[in-house]
Every structure is written in C-alpha cells, then in structure tokens.
JSON list of C-alpha atoms in Angstrom, two decimals:
[
{"chain": "M", "resi": 1, "resn": "MET", "atom": "CA", "xyz": [84.02, 93.57, 143.89]},
{"chain": "M", "resi": 2, "resn": "GLY", "atom": "CA", "xyz": [81.57, 96.00, 142.33]},
{"chain": "M", "resi": 3, "resn": "GLU", "atom": "CA", "xyz": [83.58, 99.17, 141.86]},
{"chain": "M", "resi": 4, "resn": "LYS", "atom": "CA", "xyz": [82.91, 101.43, 138.89]},
{"chain": "M", "resi": 5, "resn": "ALA", "atom": "CA", "xyz": [84.48, 104.77, 137.98]},
{"chain": "M", "resi": 6, "resn": "ILE", "atom": "CA", "xyz": [82.36, 107.50, 136.35]},
{"chain": "M", "resi": 7, "resn": "PRO", "atom": "CA", "xyz": [84.15, 110.72, 135.30]},
{"chain": "M", "resi": 8, "resn": "ILE", "atom": "CA", "xyz": [82.64, 114.13, 136.06]},
{"chain": "M", "resi": 9, "resn": "PHE", "atom": "CA", "xyz": [83.43, 117.07, 133.77]},
{"chain": "M", "resi": 10, "resn": "PRO", "atom": "CA", "xyz": [82.62, 120.80, 133.70]},
{"chain": "M", "resi": 11, "resn": "CYS", "atom": "CA", "xyz": [80.34, 122.27, 131.07]},
{"chain": "M", "resi": 12, "resn": "ARG", "atom": "CA", "xyz": [79.01, 125.77, 130.47]},
{"chain": "M", "resi": 13, "resn": "SER", "atom": "CA", "xyz": [75.41, 124.64, 130.10]},
{"chain": "M", "resi": 14, "resn": "ILE", "atom": "CA", "xyz": [73.82, 121.30, 130.92]},
{"chain": "M", "resi": 15, "resn": "GLU", "atom": "CA", "xyz": [71.10, 122.12, 128.38]},
{"chain": "M", "resi": 16, "resn": "LEU", "atom": "CA", "xyz": [73.58, 122.46, 125.50]},
{"chain": "M", "resi": 17, "resn": "THR", "atom": "CA", "xyz": [75.57, 119.47, 126.71]},
{"chain": "M", "resi": 18, "resn": "TRP", "atom": "CA", "xyz": [72.44, 117.33, 126.79]},
{"chain": "M", "resi": 19, "resn": "ASP", "atom": "CA", "xyz": [71.50, 118.45, 123.27]},
{"chain": "M", "resi": 20, "resn": "PHE", "atom": "CA", "xyz": [74.91, 117.28, 122.04]},
{"chain": "M", "resi": 21, "resn": "TYR", "atom": "CA", "xyz": [74.95, 113.87, 123.71]},
{"chain": "M", "resi": 22, "resn": "ARG", "atom": "CA", "xyz": [71.31, 113.20, 122.88]},
{"chain": "M", "resi": 23, "resn": "ALA", "atom": "CA", "xyz": [72.24, 113.63, 119.19]},
{"chain": "M", "resi": 24, "resn": "LEU", "atom": "CA", "xyz": [74.85, 110.89, 119.71]},
{"chain": "M", "resi": 25, "resn": "GLY", "atom": "CA", "xyz": [72.30, 108.44, 121.07]},
{"chain": "M", "resi": 26, "resn": "PHE", "atom": "CA", "xyz": [72.97, 108.86, 124.81]},
{"chain": "M", "resi": 27, "resn": "GLU", "atom": "CA", "xyz": [70.14, 108.64, 127.32]},
{"chain": "M", "resi": 28, "resn": "GLN", "atom": "CA", "xyz": [69.72, 111.01, 130.23]},
{"chain": "M", "resi": 29, "resn": "THR", "atom": "CA", "xyz": [70.00, 109.38, 133.67]},
{"chain": "M", "resi": 30, "resn": "THR", "atom": "CA", "xyz": [70.24, 112.47, 135.91]},
{"chain": "M", "resi": 31, "resn": "TRP", "atom": "CA", "xyz": [68.98, 116.03, 135.43]},
{"chain": "M", "resi": 32, "resn": "GLN", "atom": "CA", "xyz": [69.33, 118.65, 138.15]},
{"chain": "M", "resi": 33, "resn": "THR", "atom": "CA", "xyz": [69.09, 122.44, 137.90]},
{"chain": "M", "resi": 34, "resn": "ARG", "atom": "CA", "xyz": [69.11, 123.35, 141.62]},
{"chain": "M", "resi": 35, "resn": "PRO", "atom": "CA", "xyz": [71.02, 123.90, 143.81]},
{"chain": "M", "resi": 36, "resn": "ASN", "atom": "CA", "xyz": [73.70, 123.21, 141.17]},
{"chain": "M", "resi": 37, "resn": "PRO", "atom": "CA", "xyz": [73.30, 122.22, 137.50]},
{"chain": "M", "resi": 38, "resn": "TYR", "atom": "CA", "xyz": [74.13, 118.54, 137.03]},
{"chain": "M", "resi": 39, "resn": "LEU", "atom": "CA", "xyz": [73.68, 116.08, 134.16]},
{"chain": "M", "resi": 40, "resn": "ALA", "atom": "CA", "xyz": [74.43, 112.39, 133.74]},
{"chain": "M", "resi": 41, "resn": "VAL", "atom": "CA", "xyz": [74.21, 110.52, 130.43]},
{"chain": "M", "resi": 42, "resn": "ARG", "atom": "CA", "xyz": [74.71, 106.92, 129.37]},
{"chain": "M", "resi": 43, "resn": "ARG", "atom": "CA", "xyz": [75.12, 104.99, 126.15]},
{"chain": "M", "resi": 44, "resn": "GLY", "atom": "CA", "xyz": [75.50, 101.28, 126.69]},
{"chain": "M", "resi": 45, "resn": "ASP", "atom": "CA", "xyz": [78.11, 100.85, 129.42]},
{"chain": "M", "resi": 46, "resn": "ALA", "atom": "CA", "xyz": [79.64, 104.30, 128.85]},
{"chain": "M", "resi": 47, "resn": "GLU", "atom": "CA", "xyz": [78.57, 106.86, 131.47]},
{"chain": "M", "resi": 48, "resn": "LEU", "atom": "CA", "xyz": [79.53, 110.52, 131.71]},
{"chain": "M", "resi": 49, "resn": "GLN", "atom": "CA", "xyz": [78.52, 113.15, 134.26]},
{"chain": "M", "resi": 50, "resn": "PHE", "atom": "CA", "xyz": [78.70, 116.94, 134.02]},
{"chain": "M", "resi": 51, "resn": "PHE", "atom": "CA", "xyz": [78.39, 119.90, 136.35]},
{"chain": "M", "resi": 52, "resn": "GLY", "atom": "CA", "xyz": [77.47, 123.36, 135.13]},
{"chain": "M", "resi": 53, "resn": "TRP", "atom": "CA", "xyz": [80.20, 125.99, 135.41]},
{"chain": "M", "resi": 54, "resn": "LYS", "atom": "CA", "xyz": [79.67, 129.19, 133.45]},
{"chain": "M", "resi": 55, "resn": "LYS", "atom": "CA", "xyz": [83.35, 130.19, 133.72]},
{"chain": "M", "resi": 56, "resn": "HIS", "atom": "CA", "xyz": [84.56, 127.03, 131.98]},
{"chain": "M", "resi": 57, "resn": "ASP", "atom": "CA", "xyz": [86.73, 127.82, 128.94]},
{"chain": "M", "resi": 58, "resn": "PRO", "atom": "CA", "xyz": [86.40, 125.14, 126.22]},
{"chain": "M", "resi": 59, "resn": "ALA", "atom": "CA", "xyz": [89.49, 126.42, 124.39]},
{"chain": "M", "resi": 60, "resn": "ALA", "atom": "CA", "xyz": [91.63, 125.76, 127.48]},
{"chain": "M", "resi": 61, "resn": "SER", "atom": "CA", "xyz": [90.13, 122.36, 128.25]},
{"chain": "M", "resi": 62, "resn": "MET", "atom": "CA", "xyz": [92.50, 119.43, 128.75]},
{"chain": "M", "resi": 63, "resn": "ASN", "atom": "CA", "xyz": [89.71, 117.06, 129.75]},
{"chain": "M", "resi": 64, "resn": "MET", "atom": "CA", "xyz": [89.83, 113.61, 128.18]},
{"chain": "M", "resi": 65, "resn": "CYS", "atom": "CA", "xyz": [88.16, 110.24, 128.60]},
{"chain": "M", "resi": 66, "resn": "TYR", "atom": "CA", "xyz": [88.94, 106.94, 126.88]},
{"chain": "M", "resi": 67, "resn": "ILE", "atom": "CA", "xyz": [86.02, 104.69, 125.96]},
{"chain": "M", "resi": 68, "resn": "THR", "atom": "CA", "xyz": [86.69, 101.12, 124.86]},
{"chain": "M", "resi": 69, "resn": "THR", "atom": "CA", "xyz": [84.28, 99.31, 122.58]},
{"chain": "M", "resi": 70, "resn": "THR", "atom": "CA", "xyz": [84.00, 96.10, 120.60]},
{"chain": "M", "resi": 71, "resn": "GLN", "atom": "CA", "xyz": [82.20, 97.87, 117.72]},
{"chain": "M", "resi": 72, "resn": "VAL", "atom": "CA", "xyz": [84.21, 100.98, 116.94]},
{"chain": "M", "resi": 73, "resn": "ASP", "atom": "CA", "xyz": [83.09, 101.27, 113.32]},
{"chain": "M", "resi": 74, "resn": "ALA", "atom": "CA", "xyz": [79.40, 100.98, 114.17]},
{"chain": "M", "resi": 75, "resn": "LEU", "atom": "CA", "xyz": [79.79, 103.55, 116.95]},
{"chain": "M", "resi": 76, "resn": "TYR", "atom": "CA", "xyz": [81.67, 105.90, 114.63]},
{"chain": "M", "resi": 77, "resn": "GLU", "atom": "CA", "xyz": [78.95, 105.72, 112.01]},
{"chain": "M", "resi": 78, "resn": "ALA", "atom": "CA", "xyz": [76.26, 106.25, 114.65]},
{"chain": "M", "resi": 79, "resn": "PHE", "atom": "CA", "xyz": [78.01, 109.38, 115.96]},
{"chain": "M", "resi": 80, "resn": "ARG", "atom": "CA", "xyz": [78.74, 110.58, 112.44]},
{"chain": "M", "resi": 81, "resn": "GLY", "atom": "CA", "xyz": [75.10, 110.19, 111.47]},
{"chain": "M", "resi": 82, "resn": "GLY", "atom": "CA", "xyz": [73.82, 111.84, 114.64]},
{"chain": "M", "resi": 83, "resn": "LEU", "atom": "CA", "xyz": [76.06, 114.86, 114.16]},
{"chain": "M", "resi": 84, "resn": "ARG", "atom": "CA", "xyz": [75.10, 115.16, 110.50]},
{"chain": "M", "resi": 85, "resn": "GLU", "atom": "CA", "xyz": [71.41, 115.10, 111.41]},
{"chain": "M", "resi": 86, "resn": "ALA", "atom": "CA", "xyz": [71.83, 117.66, 114.20]},
{"chain": "M", "resi": 87, "resn": "LEU", "atom": "CA", "xyz": [74.24, 120.03, 112.42]},
{"chain": "M", "resi": 88, "resn": "GLY", "atom": "CA", "xyz": [73.61, 119.35, 108.76]},
{"chain": "M", "resi": 89, "resn": "ARG", "atom": "CA", "xyz": [77.19, 118.11, 108.36]},
{"chain": "M", "resi": 90, "resn": "VAL", "atom": "CA", "xyz": [79.93, 116.31, 110.25]},
{"chain": "M", "resi": 91, "resn": "PRO", "atom": "CA", "xyz": [82.08, 118.90, 112.11]},
{"chain": "M", "resi": 92, "resn": "THR", "atom": "CA", "xyz": [85.75, 118.31, 111.24]},
{"chain": "M", "resi": 93, "resn": "ARG", "atom": "CA", "xyz": [87.34, 121.25, 113.09]},
{"chain": "M", "resi": 94, "resn": "GLY", "atom": "CA", "xyz": [86.63, 123.57, 116.00]},
{"chain": "M", "resi": 95, "resn": "LEU", "atom": "CA", "xyz": [84.18, 122.48, 118.69]},
{"chain": "M", "resi": 96, "resn": "PRO", "atom": "CA", "xyz": [82.46, 120.12, 118.49]},
{"chain": "M", "resi": 97, "resn": "ARG", "atom": "CA", "xyz": [84.45, 117.99, 116.05]},
{"chain": "M", "resi": 98, "resn": "LEU", "atom": "CA", "xyz": [84.87, 114.40, 114.96]},
{"chain": "M", "resi": 99, "resn": "SER", "atom": "CA", "xyz": [88.14, 112.97, 113.66]},
{"chain": "M", "resi": 100, "resn": "ALA", "atom": "CA", "xyz": [88.60, 110.26, 111.08]},
{"chain": "M", "resi": 101, "resn": "VAL", "atom": "CA", "xyz": [88.64, 106.68, 112.35]},
{"chain": "M", "resi": 102, "resn": "ARG", "atom": "CA", "xyz": [92.11, 105.14, 112.02]},
{"chain": "M", "resi": 103, "resn": "ASP", "atom": "CA", "xyz": [94.15, 102.04, 112.76]},
{"chain": "M", "resi": 104, "resn": "MET", "atom": "CA", "xyz": [96.80, 103.24, 115.20]},
{"chain": "M", "resi": 105, "resn": "SER", "atom": "CA", "xyz": [100.38, 102.01, 115.50]},
{"chain": "M", "resi": 106, "resn": "TYR", "atom": "CA", "xyz": [99.71, 100.59, 118.97]},
{"chain": "M", "resi": 107, "resn": "GLY", "atom": "CA", "xyz": [97.14, 97.94, 118.09]},
{"chain": "M", "resi": 108, "resn": "VAL", "atom": "CA", "xyz": [93.98, 100.03, 118.42]},
{"chain": "M", "resi": 109, "resn": "ARG", "atom": "CA", "xyz": [91.44, 101.30, 115.92]},
{"chain": "M", "resi": 110, "resn": "GLN", "atom": "CA", "xyz": [90.07, 104.58, 117.23]},
{"chain": "M", "resi": 111, "resn": "PHE", "atom": "CA", "xyz": [88.56, 108.00, 116.62]},
{"chain": "M", "resi": 112, "resn": "LEU", "atom": "CA", "xyz": [88.44, 111.23, 118.59]},
{"chain": "M", "resi": 113, "resn": "LEU", "atom": "CA", "xyz": [85.30, 113.16, 119.45]},
{"chain": "M", "resi": 114, "resn": "SER", "atom": "CA", "xyz": [85.42, 116.60, 121.09]},
{"chain": "M", "resi": 115, "resn": "ASP", "atom": "CA", "xyz": [82.24, 118.00, 122.59]},
{"chain": "M", "resi": 116, "resn": "PRO", "atom": "CA", "xyz": [81.21, 121.70, 122.62]},
{"chain": "M", "resi": 117, "resn": "ASP", "atom": "CA", "xyz": [83.05, 122.23, 125.93]},
{"chain": "M", "resi": 118, "resn": "GLY", "atom": "CA", "xyz": [86.34, 120.76, 124.76]},
{"chain": "M", "resi": 119, "resn": "LEU", "atom": "CA", "xyz": [86.02, 117.33, 126.39]},
{"chain": "M", "resi": 120, "resn": "GLN", "atom": "CA", "xyz": [87.84, 114.89, 124.12]},
{"chain": "M", "resi": 121, "resn": "LEU", "atom": "CA", "xyz": [86.52, 111.35, 124.01]},
{"chain": "M", "resi": 122, "resn": "ARG", "atom": "CA", "xyz": [88.99, 108.83, 122.61]},
{"chain": "M", "resi": 123, "resn": "ILE", "atom": "CA", "xyz": [87.00, 105.83, 121.48]},
{"chain": "M", "resi": 124, "resn": "GLY", "atom": "CA", "xyz": [88.84, 102.70, 120.49]},
{"chain": "M", "resi": 125, "resn": "GLN", "atom": "CA", "xyz": [88.78, 98.98, 119.87]},
{"chain": "M", "resi": 126, "resn": "ALA", "atom": "CA", "xyz": [91.74, 96.65, 120.26]},
{"chain": "M", "resi": 127, "resn": "ILE", "atom": "CA", "xyz": [92.75, 95.07, 116.95]},
{"chain": "M", "resi": 128, "resn": "SER", "atom": "CA", "xyz": [95.93, 93.42, 118.22]},
{"chain": "M", "resi": 129, "resn": "ASP", "atom": "CA", "xyz": [97.18, 91.76, 121.38]},
{"chain": "M", "resi": 130, "resn": "ASP", "atom": "CA", "xyz": [100.31, 93.92, 121.13]},
{"chain": "M", "resi": 131, "resn": "THR", "atom": "CA", "xyz": [99.51, 97.44, 122.35]},
{"chain": "M", "resi": 132, "resn": "ARG", "atom": "CA", "xyz": [103.09, 98.69, 122.26]},
{"chain": "M", "resi": 133, "resn": "HIS", "atom": "CA", "xyz": [103.88, 101.51, 119.84]},
{"chain": "M", "resi": 134, "resn": "ALA", "atom": "CA", "xyz": [105.23, 100.08, 116.61]},
{"chain": "M", "resi": 135, "resn": "PRO", "atom": "CA", "xyz": [108.51, 101.60, 115.35]},
{"chain": "M", "resi": 136, "resn": "ILE", "atom": "CA", "xyz": [108.19, 104.59, 113.03]},
{"chain": "M", "resi": 137, "resn": "PRO", "atom": "CA", "xyz": [108.06, 103.18, 109.47]},
{"chain": "M", "resi": 138, "resn": "GLU", "atom": "CA", "xyz": [111.26, 103.46, 107.49]},
{"chain": "M", "resi": 139, "resn": "GLU", "atom": "CA", "xyz": [109.59, 103.45, 104.07]},
{"chain": "M", "resi": 140, "resn": "LYS", "atom": "CA", "xyz": [109.16, 107.06, 102.89]},
{"chain": "M", "resi": 141, "resn": "VAL", "atom": "CA", "xyz": [105.43, 107.10, 102.13]},
{"chain": "M", "resi": 142, "resn": "ALA", "atom": "CA", "xyz": [104.36, 105.10, 105.19]},
{"chain": "M", "resi": 143, "resn": "ARG", "atom": "CA", "xyz": [106.59, 107.30, 107.36]},
{"chain": "M", "resi": 144, "resn": "ALA", "atom": "CA", "xyz": [105.01, 110.48, 105.98]},
{"chain": "M", "resi": 145, "resn": "PHE", "atom": "CA", "xyz": [101.49, 109.18, 106.66]},
{"chain": "M", "resi": 146, "resn": "HIS", "atom": "CA", "xyz": [102.46, 108.09, 110.17]},
{"chain": "M", "resi": 147, "resn": "MET", "atom": "CA", "xyz": [104.08, 111.39, 111.11]},
{"chain": "M", "resi": 148, "resn": "ALA", "atom": "CA", "xyz": [101.35, 113.55, 109.55]},
{"chain": "M", "resi": 149, "resn": "ALA", "atom": "CA", "xyz": [98.61, 111.70, 111.45]},
{"chain": "M", "resi": 150, "resn": "LEU", "atom": "CA", "xyz": [100.64, 111.78, 114.67]},
{"chain": "M", "resi": 151, "resn": "LEU", "atom": "CA", "xyz": [101.38, 115.51, 114.48]},
{"chain": "M", "resi": 152, "resn": "GLY", "atom": "CA", "xyz": [97.90, 116.47, 113.33]},
{"chain": "M", "resi": 153, "resn": "GLU", "atom": "CA", "xyz": [95.69, 114.40, 115.60]},
{"chain": "M", "resi": 154, "resn": "SER", "atom": "CA", "xyz": [97.81, 113.64, 118.66]},
{"chain": "M", "resi": 155, "resn": "LYS", "atom": "CA", "xyz": [99.68, 116.94, 118.90]},
{"chain": "M", "resi": 156, "resn": "GLY", "atom": "CA", "xyz": [97.32, 119.31, 117.08]},
{"chain": "M", "resi": 157, "resn": "ASP", "atom": "CA", "xyz": [100.19, 120.65, 114.95]},
{"chain": "M", "resi": 158, "resn": "HIS", "atom": "CA", "xyz": [98.35, 120.82, 111.65]},
{"chain": "M", "resi": 159, "resn": "ARG", "atom": "CA", "xyz": [100.92, 123.11, 110.01]},
{"chain": "M", "resi": 160, "resn": "ALA", "atom": "CA", "xyz": [103.67, 120.57, 110.62]},
{"chain": "M", "resi": 161, "resn": "ALA", "atom": "CA", "xyz": [101.43, 117.81, 109.25]},
{"chain": "M", "resi": 162, "resn": "ALA", "atom": "CA", "xyz": [100.72, 119.94, 106.17]},
{"chain": "M", "resi": 163, "resn": "ARG", "atom": "CA", "xyz": [104.45, 120.49, 105.54]},
{"chain": "M", "resi": 164, "resn": "ILE", "atom": "CA", "xyz": [105.15, 116.76, 105.65]},
{"chain": "M", "resi": 165, "resn": "LEU", "atom": "CA", "xyz": [102.36, 116.00, 103.19]},
{"chain": "M", "resi": 166, "resn": "ASP", "atom": "CA", "xyz": [103.29, 118.88, 100.88]},
{"chain": "M", "resi": 167, "resn": "ARG", "atom": "CA", "xyz": [106.85, 117.53, 100.69]},
{"chain": "M", "resi": 168, "resn": "LEU", "atom": "CA", "xyz": [105.54, 114.08, 99.87]},
{"chain": "M", "resi": 169, "resn": "LEU", "atom": "CA", "xyz": [103.14, 115.31, 97.18]},
{"chain": "M", "resi": 170, "resn": "ARG", "atom": "CA", "xyz": [105.83, 117.50, 95.57]},
{"chain": "M", "resi": 171, "resn": "SER", "atom": "CA", "xyz": [108.65, 114.99, 95.87]},
{"chain": "M", "resi": 172, "resn": "GLY", "atom": "CA", "xyz": [107.98, 113.17, 92.63]},
{"chain": "M", "resi": 173, "resn": "GLU", "atom": "CA", "xyz": [107.62, 109.95, 94.61]},
{"chain": "M", "resi": 174, "resn": "ALA", "atom": "CA", "xyz": [105.75, 107.33, 92.58]},
{"chain": "M", "resi": 175, "resn": "LEU", "atom": "CA", "xyz": [102.55, 107.07, 94.61]},
{"chain": "M", "resi": 176, "resn": "SER", "atom": "CA", "xyz": [99.96, 104.42, 93.91]},
{"chain": "M", "resi": 177, "resn": "PRO", "atom": "CA", "xyz": [96.39, 105.70, 93.38]},
{"chain": "M", "resi": 178, "resn": "SER", "atom": "CA", "xyz": [95.44, 104.67, 96.93]},
{"chain": "M", "resi": 179, "resn": "GLU", "atom": "CA", "xyz": [98.54, 106.34, 98.41]},
{"chain": "M", "resi": 180, "resn": "ARG", "atom": "CA", "xyz": [97.84, 109.57, 96.52]},
{"chain": "M", "resi": 181, "resn": "LEU", "atom": "CA", "xyz": [94.24, 109.54, 97.73]},
{"chain": "M", "resi": 182, "resn": "LYS", "atom": "CA", "xyz": [95.36, 109.05, 101.34]},
{"chain": "M", "resi": 183, "resn": "ALA", "atom": "CA", "xyz": [97.90, 111.87, 101.03]},
{"chain": "M", "resi": 184, "resn": "LEU", "atom": "CA", "xyz": [95.36, 114.27, 99.55]},
{"chain": "M", "resi": 185, "resn": "VAL", "atom": "CA", "xyz": [92.72, 113.48, 102.17]},
{"chain": "M", "resi": 186, "resn": "LEU", "atom": "CA", "xyz": [95.20, 113.91, 105.02]},
{"chain": "M", "resi": 187, "resn": "ARG", "atom": "CA", "xyz": [96.36, 117.20, 103.50]},
{"chain": "M", "resi": 188, "resn": "ALA", "atom": "CA", "xyz": [92.77, 118.39, 103.04]},
{"chain": "M", "resi": 189, "resn": "ASP", "atom": "CA", "xyz": [92.11, 117.53, 106.69]},
{"chain": "M", "resi": 190, "resn": "ALA", "atom": "CA", "xyz": [95.06, 119.68, 107.76]},
{"chain": "M", "resi": 191, "resn": "ALA", "atom": "CA", "xyz": [93.87, 122.50, 105.49]},
{"chain": "M", "resi": 192, "resn": "ALA", "atom": "CA", "xyz": [90.40, 122.37, 107.06]},
{"chain": "M", "resi": 193, "resn": "HIS", "atom": "CA", "xyz": [91.88, 122.74, 110.55]},
{"chain": "M", "resi": 194, "resn": "LEU", "atom": "CA", "xyz": [93.86, 125.73, 109.26]},
{"chain": "M", "resi": 195, "resn": "GLU", "atom": "CA", "xyz": [90.71, 127.18, 107.62]},
{"chain": "M", "resi": 196, "resn": "GLU", "atom": "CA", "xyz": [92.35, 127.09, 104.18]},
{"chain": "M", "resi": 197, "resn": "TRP", "atom": "CA", "xyz": [89.03, 126.45, 102.47]},
{"chain": "M", "resi": 198, "resn": "PRO", "atom": "CA", "xyz": [90.10, 127.08, 98.84]},
{"chain": "M", "resi": 199, "resn": "ARG", "atom": "CA", "xyz": [92.89, 124.56, 99.41]},
{"chain": "M", "resi": 200, "resn": "VAL", "atom": "CA", "xyz": [90.42, 122.05, 100.83]},
{"chain": "M", "resi": 201, "resn": "ARG", "atom": "CA", "xyz": [88.27, 122.41, 97.71]},
{"chain": "M", "resi": 202, "resn": "ALA", "atom": "CA", "xyz": [91.25, 121.97, 95.38]},
{"chain": "M", "resi": 203, "resn": "LEU", "atom": "CA", "xyz": [92.63, 118.95, 97.23]},
{"chain": "M", "resi": 204, "resn": "ALA", "atom": "CA", "xyz": [89.22, 117.30, 97.40]},
{"chain": "M", "resi": 205, "resn": "ALA", "atom": "CA", "xyz": [88.66, 117.87, 93.69]},
{"chain": "M", "resi": 206, "resn": "GLU", "atom": "CA", "xyz": [92.05, 116.35, 92.89]},
{"chain": "M", "resi": 207, "resn": "ALA", "atom": "CA", "xyz": [91.27, 113.35, 95.09]},
{"chain": "M", "resi": 208, "resn": "ARG", "atom": "CA", "xyz": [87.96, 112.81, 93.30]},
{"chain": "M", "resi": 209, "resn": "GLU", "atom": "CA", "xyz": [89.75, 112.64, 89.94]},
{"chain": "M", "resi": 210, "resn": "ILE", "atom": "CA", "xyz": [91.87, 109.65, 90.97]},
{"chain": "M", "resi": 211, "resn": "GLU", "atom": "CA", "xyz": [90.87, 106.41, 89.26]},
{"chain": "M", "resi": 212, "resn": "LEU", "atom": "CA", "xyz": [90.91, 103.73, 91.92]},
{"chain": "M", "resi": 213, "resn": "PRO", "atom": "CA", "xyz": [91.20, 100.13, 90.72]},
{"chain": "M", "resi": 214, "resn": "ASP", "atom": "CA", "xyz": [89.84, 98.93, 94.07]},
{"chain": "M", "resi": 215, "resn": "SER", "atom": "CA", "xyz": [88.28, 101.22, 96.68]},
{"chain": "M", "resi": 216, "resn": "SER", "atom": "CA", "xyz": [87.22, 98.46, 99.08]},
{"chain": "M", "resi": 217, "resn": "GLU", "atom": "CA", "xyz": [90.06, 99.23, 101.51]},
{"chain": "M", "resi": 218, "resn": "LEU", "atom": "CA", "xyz": [89.70, 103.01, 101.28]},
{"chain": "M", "resi": 219, "resn": "GLY", "atom": "CA", "xyz": [86.36, 103.40, 103.04]},
{"chain": "M", "resi": 220, "resn": "ASP", "atom": "CA", "xyz": [87.85, 105.42, 105.90]},
{"chain": "M", "resi": 221, "resn": "ASP", "atom": "CA", "xyz": [89.55, 107.84, 103.52]},
{"chain": "M", "resi": 222, "resn": "LEU", "atom": "CA", "xyz": [86.56, 108.22, 101.20]},
{"chain": "M", "resi": 223, "resn": "GLY", "atom": "CA", "xyz": [84.24, 108.79, 104.15]},
{"chain": "M", "resi": 224, "resn": "ARG", "atom": "CA", "xyz": [86.53, 111.47, 105.53]},
{"chain": "M", "resi": 225, "resn": "LEU", "atom": "CA", "xyz": [86.77, 113.07, 102.09]},
{"chain": "M", "resi": 226, "resn": "ALA", "atom": "CA", "xyz": [82.98, 113.35, 101.94]},
{"chain": "M", "resi": 227, "resn": "ASP", "atom": "CA", "xyz": [82.88, 114.92, 105.42]},
{"chain": "M", "resi": 228, "resn": "LEU", "atom": "CA", "xyz": [85.57, 117.45, 104.48]},
{"chain": "M", "resi": 229, "resn": "GLU", "atom": "CA", "xyz": [83.75, 118.40, 101.29]},
{"chain": "M", "resi": 230, "resn": "ALA", "atom": "CA", "xyz": [80.54, 118.97, 103.25]},
{"chain": "M", "resi": 231, "resn": "ALA", "atom": "CA", "xyz": [82.39, 121.06, 105.86]},
{"chain": "M", "resi": 232, "resn": "VAL", "atom": "CA", "xyz": [83.60, 123.68, 103.36]},
{"chain": "M", "resi": 233, "resn": "PRO", "atom": "CA", "xyz": [81.65, 126.92, 103.90]},
{"chain": "M", "resi": 234, "resn": "VAL", "atom": "CA", "xyz": [79.48, 127.90, 100.96]},
{"chain": "M", "resi": 235, "resn": "GLU", "atom": "CA", "xyz": [80.64, 131.49, 101.20]},
{"chain": "M", "resi": 236, "resn": "GLY", "atom": "CA", "xyz": [82.00, 134.00, 103.68]},
{"chain": "M", "resi": 237, "resn": "PRO", "atom": "CA", "xyz": [84.51, 133.45, 106.51]},
{"chain": "M", "resi": 238, "resn": "ALA", "atom": "CA", "xyz": [84.60, 130.22, 108.44]},
{"chain": "M", "resi": 239, "resn": "SER", "atom": "CA", "xyz": [82.88, 129.96, 111.79]},
{"chain": "M", "resi": 240, "resn": "PRO", "atom": "CA", "xyz": [85.32, 129.84, 114.74]},
{"chain": "M", "resi": 241, "resn": "THR", "atom": "CA", "xyz": [83.66, 126.66, 115.96]},
{"chain": "M", "resi": 242, "resn": "GLY", "atom": "CA", "xyz": [82.65, 123.41, 114.36]},
{"chain": "M", "resi": 243, "resn": "GLY", "atom": "CA", "xyz": [78.96, 124.16, 114.89]},
{"chain": "M", "resi": 244, "resn": "THR", "atom": "CA", "xyz": [76.32, 124.33, 117.58]},
{"chain": "M", "resi": 245, "resn": "LEU", "atom": "CA", "xyz": [73.48, 122.12, 118.62]}
]
C-alpha cells in the first residue's frame, strides 16, 4: 500500500507563504500562478500544499496540521533560528508566532508554529509509550504550571493563565529558584500575548535576577525568556501581528 495524505490550505499570497516556509528550511516542489495560485513545500517527509485565496481571513483560521518528528528539539532550534534571521527576532505573539517547546502531559514533547495565514502546525515527538492525558497534578505549584500552560497555549485564554500565575506568585508559596523562574517566564509569555510590554520587561528583569544553582534543566525556560526579551518593542505601540517576511 502506498497511500500518503498531503493537506492543502488556503493562503492570501503564495509569494508571502513561500517566503515564510523558505525561512524555515522548506524546499519548493510546486509553483503555479495560473490559472490558480498554488504552492507546495517540503521539509524532510513533511509536505504542505497551499492555494491562493485573497479573501482568506487569518484571524478566523481554524486550520491545523500535526507533524511528528524524532528530533523535535533540533527542528525547534532550526525554526527558531530561521525566524530570527528573517524577522530579526523570534515572534512570540500575533501571526506568525512560535510557542515554547514543552513536555506535555500526554507523553509528547511539542511546540506550536502559526504561519502568517493562521495555519497552526503542532510539531511533536513521543517521549512516552503512554499517550493518555495524565491526571491534573494535585501539588499546588505543579497544578498552577499545568493549568496556565493549558489555558494559554491550548485554549488561547492568556488572561486566565495570567490570573493563575499571579495568584501563585503572590501566594507566599515557597518556590524554589527554578520554580520561580518557570512562573515568571510563563507569566511574561502571557503578558506578551496581552501586549503588556512594561510587565514583560519587569517580569523578565526579575527572572534574570534569580540565582540558579543549576540551570541545566531550564534550557527551555531560559530560551523562551530570551525570545520574550527580544520581542519587546523598543518604543511605541505594539504591532498587531508577530511580524512579516
């Protein structure tokens, strides 16, 4: 059996879409401007196809595609580097945007990438044979982290995520240095989505002041912190999108 499924998505411009995916290391396999705009791209075994539709509304897009990989961290760093080179920074909000990479509660390590037309790629690697959702943690700090990440990334409710983290940070709970760093980075991420740039600056500065006895297991958080710091506008109002290519 030689079947293979390749998804086809709308985009406003195949030129802009190609610019974006080229920055991520994709190669172009099909390019057509007449009679209808059409683009196909490939990176390894991942293939995506697009048709041009000027009426497409990225803000209303519900398009998604899951890509499995055996090298999620290497792919994340490649995409992160490509976006930084193309945009001058890693876009953390708006469109396009790149999430943090995280170990999920269902045995997958993954990140989310949204393209300029609102297509969300979920890119993950299995890290467990058990892909069932683990129970919500009962311990207070772990539960707060779990719920904040769930509400912010999976549901897009960044205000609810911010409230959970604010309660944790103000609770007087004895947080270890690594737990405080994680809480501050998650809260700064929520603030960036809400365009609360002074808050992002303050949270990032507080996170940088933490003395970490061992940062070897905090690479994901420290990398995200650096991306959030770079995303803060130098001056003036924030752009309504994450950037253009």
